[in-house]
Amino acid sequence: MITKKFANKKPDLHFYWQLFKSTFLISAFTVGGGYVIIPLLKAKYVDEYGWLDDKETLSLVAVSQSMPGVVAVNASIILGYRMAGIKGTLTALLATVLPPLVTLSIIAYFYNFFAANRYIQYILKGMQCGATALIVNVAINMIKKEIEKKLLIPLLILTGTFIAALFFNINIMYLVFIDGLIGLFFLRAKKYN
Amino acid sequence: MIYLELFTEFVKVGLFCVGGGYASMPLIQAQVVDIHHWLSMSEFVNIFTISQMTPGPIGINASTFAGMKIAGISGAIAATAGFVTPSLIIGIILARLFLKYGDIGIVKGALNGLRPAVIALICAAGISFIVLALWNTEGIPNKLLAFDFSGLIILTISIIAVKKNIGVILVLIGSGILGLFMGIGETMFFH
């Protein structure tokens, strides 16, 4: 969220449509919690539109996770603002809120059918496996890149946070806060940027 | 005015929901079940299940569905609007600050520390996702050999599809369809 690459570009209708379409799709396909948006964000904004790079995506997710609310909503609010100010934020927010509003209004009427239906369970189970494949792929690529950089402190942060989150169930808020502090004190040199 | 009330109560939920969608559940429960008695506990459990099952951010799903149950479509809109309002305000402030002060050393340093942290969290989430896909449990599975065979097949095919770069959303739709066929096949041959 640091570069101002796009700050000078005047957003046109096509741009707002892209922003709306992409945040709408990301919201509609977030299956099973916040982390699934990472591969989605990467596919849309890094690979397809070129609005962000990998580093910015990670910063965006980190900030979205440390503020109150849901990661997908927070990410779209910040991204929308960065790309096109308040108008961008409102576009992205509306697009994020619409899919759940529509799906759940429909489902609320057919609740019993939906909850008990075996075929729907099968589809959801399948999508969950698909989401797993996406996350694992992103995780492996990111670790590879991080190891290639051969910087000690980031690798220590990575390992320590991983162990603390997976094996000790330490609250993510604390982890993010501590890692931010470590960065603030020890990672200010140019080579870490 | 039920809509205004829904809005303000969900502002509170949104404000104190820190750490992702699941964190919103106990807060929503406190508001709609314990304090206001808008819904019964079993209705709330249904909301929780549905929010997890349906695609979309869990916190938004839950707010929308709770609002819907309490006061129809307008209720859903009021609750969801309330839920996202704190994020909206805080998000705009943070985004402004980052655009303005993002080049300052301390901020860069903090973000440099957060990036490996997020990679670590993605890896941890990846592992819990694998456990959930293969053993259908959360946490460490107690029977390592008793894994879900169809889960393994869908996961393997999805990984190949991801490597072939067919597109994130196609992978999700495809794995859903595959799950449907595997499930139907399994019931036909094994039950």
mmCIF file of C-alpha atoms in Angstrom, chain B:
data_model
loop_
_atom_site.group_PDB
_atom_site.id
_atom_site.type_symbol
_atom_site.label_atom_id
_atom_site.label_comp_id
_atom_site.label_asym_id
_atom_site.label_seq_id
_atom_site.Cartn_x
_atom_site.Cartn_y
_atom_site.Cartn_z
ATOM 1 C CA MET B 1 -37.472 1.459 15.368
ATOM 2 C CA ILE B 2 -36.119 -2.044 14.828
ATOM 3 C CA TYR B 3 -33.933 -1.100 11.841
ATOM 4 C CA LEU B 4 -32.102 1.641 13.677
ATOM 5 C CA GLU B 5 -31.636 -0.669 16.635
ATOM 6 C CA LEU B 6 -30.283 -3.443 14.413
ATOM 7 C CA PHE B 7 -27.912 -0.964 12.834
ATOM 8 C CA THR B 8 -26.476 0.314 16.118
ATOM 9 C CA GLU B 9 -26.177 -3.148 17.667
ATOM 10 C CA PHE B 10 -24.287 -4.423 14.634
ATOM 11 C CA VAL B 11 -22.013 -1.383 14.713
ATOM 12 C CA LYS B 12 -20.921 -2.708 18.112
ATOM 13 C CA VAL B 13 -20.386 -6.198 16.691
ATOM 14 C CA GLY B 14 -18.320 -4.781 13.807
ATOM 15 C CA LEU B 15 -16.271 -2.619 16.113
ATOM 16 C CA PHE B 16 -15.270 -5.399 18.484
ATOM 17 C CA CYS B 17 -14.916 -8.165 15.918
ATOM 18 C CA VAL B 18 -11.150 -8.470 15.694
ATOM 19 C CA GLY B 19 -9.399 -11.395 14.046
ATOM 20 C CA GLY B 20 -11.647 -12.522 11.224
ATOM 21 C CA GLY B 21 -15.170 -13.774 10.708
ATOM 22 C CA TYR B 22 -15.319 -16.407 13.428
ATOM 23 C CA ALA B 23 -14.648 -13.746 16.046
ATOM 24 C CA SER B 24 -17.977 -12.123 15.152
ATOM 25 C CA MET B 25 -20.048 -15.152 16.181
ATOM 26 C CA PRO B 26 -19.985 -14.807 19.989
ATOM 27 C CA LEU B 27 -20.599 -11.060 19.602
ATOM 28 C CA ILE B 28 -23.621 -11.575 17.370
ATOM 29 C CA GLN B 29 -24.912 -14.220 19.751
ATOM 30 C CA ALA B 30 -24.610 -11.834 22.704
ATOM 31 C CA GLN B 31 -26.553 -9.124 20.859
ATOM 32 C CA VAL B 32 -29.342 -11.052 19.165
ATOM 33 C CA VAL B 33 -29.861 -13.941 21.600
ATOM 34 C CA ASP B 34 -28.754 -12.908 25.098
ATOM 35 C CA ILE B 35 -29.433 -9.171 25.215
ATOM 36 C CA HIS B 36 -32.316 -8.530 22.810
ATOM 37 C CA HIS B 37 -33.955 -11.978 22.573
ATOM 38 C CA TRP B 38 -34.560 -11.386 18.889
ATOM 39 C CA LEU B 39 -33.721 -15.002 18.102
ATOM 40 C CA SER B 40 -33.632 -18.305 19.998
ATOM 41 C CA MET B 41 -30.355 -20.142 20.524
ATOM 42 C CA SER B 42 -31.295 -22.868 18.026
ATOM 43 C CA GLU B 43 -32.103 -20.259 15.391
ATOM 44 C CA PHE B 44 -28.720 -18.735 16.049
ATOM 45 C CA VAL B 45 -26.972 -22.097 15.629
ATOM 46 C CA ASN B 46 -28.653 -22.365 12.227
ATOM 47 C CA ILE B 47 -27.305 -18.953 11.292
ATOM 48 C CA PHE B 48 -23.833 -20.043 12.271
ATOM 49 C CA THR B 49 -24.003 -23.228 10.180
ATOM 50 C CA ILE B 50 -25.394 -21.468 7.125
ATOM 51 C CA SER B 51 -22.817 -18.675 7.334
ATOM 52 C CA GLN B 52 -20.038 -21.236 7.326
ATOM 53 C CA MET B 53 -21.551 -23.242 4.510
ATOM 54 C CA THR B 54 -22.322 -20.435 2.111
ATOM 55 C CA PRO B 55 -19.572 -18.778 0.113
ATOM 56 C CA GLY B 56 -18.840 -15.223 1.205
ATOM 57 C CA PRO B 57 -17.158 -13.672 4.247
ATOM 58 C CA ILE B 58 -18.533 -15.398 7.363
ATOM 59 C CA GLY B 59 -19.111 -12.224 9.411
ATOM 60 C CA ILE B 60 -21.091 -10.606 6.596
ATOM 61 C CA ASN B 61 -23.067 -13.786 5.957
ATOM 62 C CA ALA B 62 -23.994 -14.015 9.636
ATOM 63 C CA SER B 63 -25.003 -10.353 9.960
ATOM 64 C CA THR B 64 -27.076 -10.498 6.784
ATOM 65 C CA PHE B 65 -28.837 -13.700 7.799
ATOM 66 C CA ALA B 66 -29.494 -12.564 11.382
ATOM 67 C CA GLY B 67 -30.914 -9.242 10.147
ATOM 68 C CA MET B 68 -33.043 -11.108 7.631
ATOM 69 C CA LYS B 69 -34.504 -13.438 10.277
ATOM 70 C CA ILE B 70 -35.256 -10.562 12.626
ATOM 71 C CA ALA B 71 -36.730 -8.005 10.238
ATOM 72 C CA GLY B 72 -36.710 -9.203 6.633
ATOM 73 C CA ILE B 73 -34.686 -7.742 3.775
ATOM 74 C CA SER B 74 -34.535 -4.224 5.280
ATOM 75 C CA GLY B 75 -33.327 -5.805 8.512
ATOM 76 C CA ALA B 76 -30.606 -7.629 6.595
ATOM 77 C CA ILE B 77 -29.489 -4.368 5.008
ATOM 78 C CA ALA B 78 -29.550 -2.512 8.354
ATOM 79 C CA ALA B 79 -27.522 -5.209 10.151
ATOM 80 C CA THR B 80 -24.953 -5.545 7.368
ATOM 81 C CA ALA B 81 -24.575 -1.769 7.038
ATOM 82 C CA GLY B 82 -24.023 -1.542 10.796
ATOM 83 C CA PHE B 83 -21.496 -4.368 10.740
ATOM 84 C CA VAL B 84 -19.305 -2.759 8.042
ATOM 85 C CA THR B 85 -19.509 0.859 9.291
ATOM 86 C CA PRO B 86 -16.623 0.630 11.813
ATOM 87 C CA SER B 87 -14.427 -1.098 9.196
ATOM 88 C CA LEU B 88 -15.312 1.610 6.696
ATOM 89 C CA ILE B 89 -14.272 4.464 8.980
ATOM 90 C CA ILE B 90 -11.135 2.799 10.347
ATOM 91 C CA GLY B 91 -10.169 1.513 6.876
ATOM 92 C CA ILE B 92 -10.352 4.957 5.288
ATOM 93 C CA ILE B 93 -8.307 6.498 8.105
ATOM 94 C CA LEU B 94 -5.649 3.761 7.853
ATOM 95 C CA ALA B 95 -5.507 3.946 4.053
ATOM 96 C CA ARG B 96 -5.023 7.746 4.237
ATOM 97 C CA LEU B 97 -2.269 7.357 6.811
ATOM 98 C CA PHE B 98 -0.496 4.731 4.722
ATOM 99 C CA LEU B 99 -0.651 6.777 1.541
ATOM 100 C CA LYS B 100 0.708 9.760 3.421
ATOM 101 C CA TYR B 101 3.268 8.193 5.735
ATOM 102 C CA GLY B 102 3.951 4.848 4.014
ATOM 103 C CA ASP B 103 7.402 6.004 2.948
ATOM 104 C CA ILE B 104 8.533 6.669 6.503
ATOM 105 C CA GLY B 105 11.082 4.197 7.878
ATOM 106 C CA ILE B 106 9.099 3.086 10.947
ATOM 107 C CA VAL B 107 5.987 2.271 8.937
ATOM 108 C CA LYS B 108 8.029 0.437 6.304
ATOM 109 C CA GLY B 109 9.807 -1.463 9.069
ATOM 110 C CA ALA B 110 6.529 -2.526 10.680
ATOM 111 C CA LEU B 111 5.149 -3.674 7.318
ATOM 112 C CA ASN B 112 8.400 -5.561 6.641
ATOM 113 C CA GLY B 113 7.824 -7.412 9.887
ATOM 114 C CA LEU B 114 4.181 -8.121 9.075
ATOM 115 C CA ARG B 115 4.824 -9.672 5.676
ATOM 116 C CA PRO B 116 6.642 -12.827 6.850
ATOM 117 C CA ALA B 117 4.053 -13.032 9.638
ATOM 118 C CA VAL B 118 1.222 -13.180 7.111
ATOM 119 C CA ILE B 119 3.077 -15.833 5.096
ATOM 120 C CA ALA B 120 3.359 -17.864 8.318
ATOM 121 C CA LEU B 121 -0.359 -17.448 8.997
ATOM 122 C CA ILE B 122 -1.213 -18.508 5.437
ATOM 123 C CA CYS B 123 0.917 -21.642 5.918
ATOM 124 C CA ALA B 124 -0.762 -22.421 9.250
ATOM 125 C CA ALA B 125 -4.186 -21.923 7.647
ATOM 126 C CA GLY B 126 -3.107 -24.152 4.749
ATOM 127 C CA ILE B 127 -2.303 -26.974 7.148
ATOM 128 C CA SER B 128 -5.606 -26.695 9.024
ATOM 129 C CA PHE B 129 -7.380 -26.625 5.645
ATOM 130 C CA ILE B 130 -5.611 -29.850 4.589
ATOM 131 C CA VAL B 131 -6.611 -31.511 7.869
ATOM 132 C CA LEU B 132 -10.207 -30.391 7.361
ATOM 133 C CA ALA B 133 -10.275 -31.577 3.729
ATOM 134 C CA LEU B 134 -8.757 -34.997 4.419
ATOM 135 C CA TRP B 135 -9.961 -35.879 7.921
ATOM 136 C CA ASN B 136 -13.048 -33.651 8.286
ATOM 137 C CA THR B 137 -11.844 -32.514 11.713
ATOM 138 C CA GLU B 138 -10.332 -29.397 13.185
ATOM 139 C CA GLY B 139 -7.090 -29.858 15.114
ATOM 140 C CA ILE B 140 -4.883 -32.934 15.043
ATOM 141 C CA PRO B 141 -6.737 -35.982 13.639
ATOM 142 C CA ASN B 142 -6.746 -38.950 16.038
ATOM 143 C CA LYS B 143 -6.866 -41.641 13.351
ATOM 144 C CA LEU B 144 -4.233 -40.747 10.784
ATOM 145 C CA LEU B 145 -5.060 -43.637 8.449
ATOM 146 C CA ALA B 146 -8.799 -43.060 8.386
ATOM 147 C CA PHE B 147 -8.757 -40.195 5.922
ATOM 148 C CA ASP B 148 -11.439 -39.130 3.469
ATOM 149 C CA PHE B 149 -10.527 -40.765 0.162
ATOM 150 C CA SER B 150 -12.719 -38.584 -2.032
ATOM 151 C CA GLY B 151 -11.281 -35.520 -0.287
ATOM 152 C CA LEU B 152 -7.794 -36.698 -1.247
ATOM 153 C CA ILE B 153 -8.796 -37.181 -4.892
ATOM 154 C CA ILE B 154 -10.488 -33.770 -5.193
ATOM 155 C CA LEU B 155 -7.547 -32.098 -3.471
ATOM 156 C CA THR B 156 -5.020 -33.790 -5.788
ATOM 157 C CA ILE B 157 -6.962 -32.880 -8.932
ATOM 158 C CA SER B 158 -7.416 -29.302 -7.656
ATOM 159 C CA ILE B 159 -3.679 -28.964 -7.022
ATOM 160 C CA ILE B 160 -2.948 -30.136 -10.568
ATOM 161 C CA ALA B 161 -5.551 -27.661 -11.876
ATOM 162 C CA VAL B 162 -3.970 -24.840 -9.856
ATOM 163 C CA LYS B 163 -0.541 -25.721 -11.270
ATOM 164 C CA LYS B 164 -2.029 -25.636 -14.797
ATOM 165 C CA ASN B 165 -3.153 -22.037 -14.122
ATOM 166 C CA ILE B 166 -6.756 -22.538 -15.145
ATOM 167 C CA GLY B 167 -7.904 -19.684 -12.899
ATOM 168 C CA VAL B 168 -8.859 -19.424 -9.249
ATOM 169 C CA ILE B 169 -12.618 -19.239 -9.674
ATOM 170 C CA LEU B 170 -12.686 -22.096 -12.192
ATOM 171 C CA VAL B 171 -10.810 -24.218 -9.645
ATOM 172 C CA LEU B 172 -13.477 -23.488 -7.020
ATOM 173 C CA ILE B 173 -16.395 -24.164 -9.355
ATOM 174 C CA GLY B 174 -14.707 -27.281 -10.781
ATOM 175 C CA SER B 175 -13.917 -28.701 -7.356
ATOM 176 C CA GLY B 176 -17.543 -28.132 -6.327
ATOM 177 C CA ILE B 177 -18.791 -30.097 -9.349
ATOM 178 C CA LEU B 178 -16.203 -32.812 -8.721
ATOM 179 C CA GLY B 179 -17.349 -33.001 -5.091
ATOM 180 C CA LEU B 180 -20.927 -33.520 -6.287
ATOM 181 C CA PHE B 181 -19.962 -36.396 -8.607
ATOM 182 C CA MET B 182 -17.660 -38.026 -6.055
ATOM 183 C CA GLY B 183 -20.390 -37.841 -3.428
ATOM 184 C CA ILE B 184 -23.024 -39.348 -5.728
ATOM 185 C CA GLY B 185 -20.584 -42.070 -6.831
ATOM 186 C CA GLU B 186 -19.685 -42.894 -3.251
ATOM 187 C CA THR B 187 -23.306 -43.317 -2.157
ATOM 188 C CA MET B 188 -24.034 -45.491 -5.207
ATOM 189 C CA PHE B 189 -21.162 -47.916 -4.699
ATOM 190 C CA PHE B 190 -20.530 -48.005 -0.968
ATOM 191 C CA HIS B 191 -23.897 -47.647 0.733
#
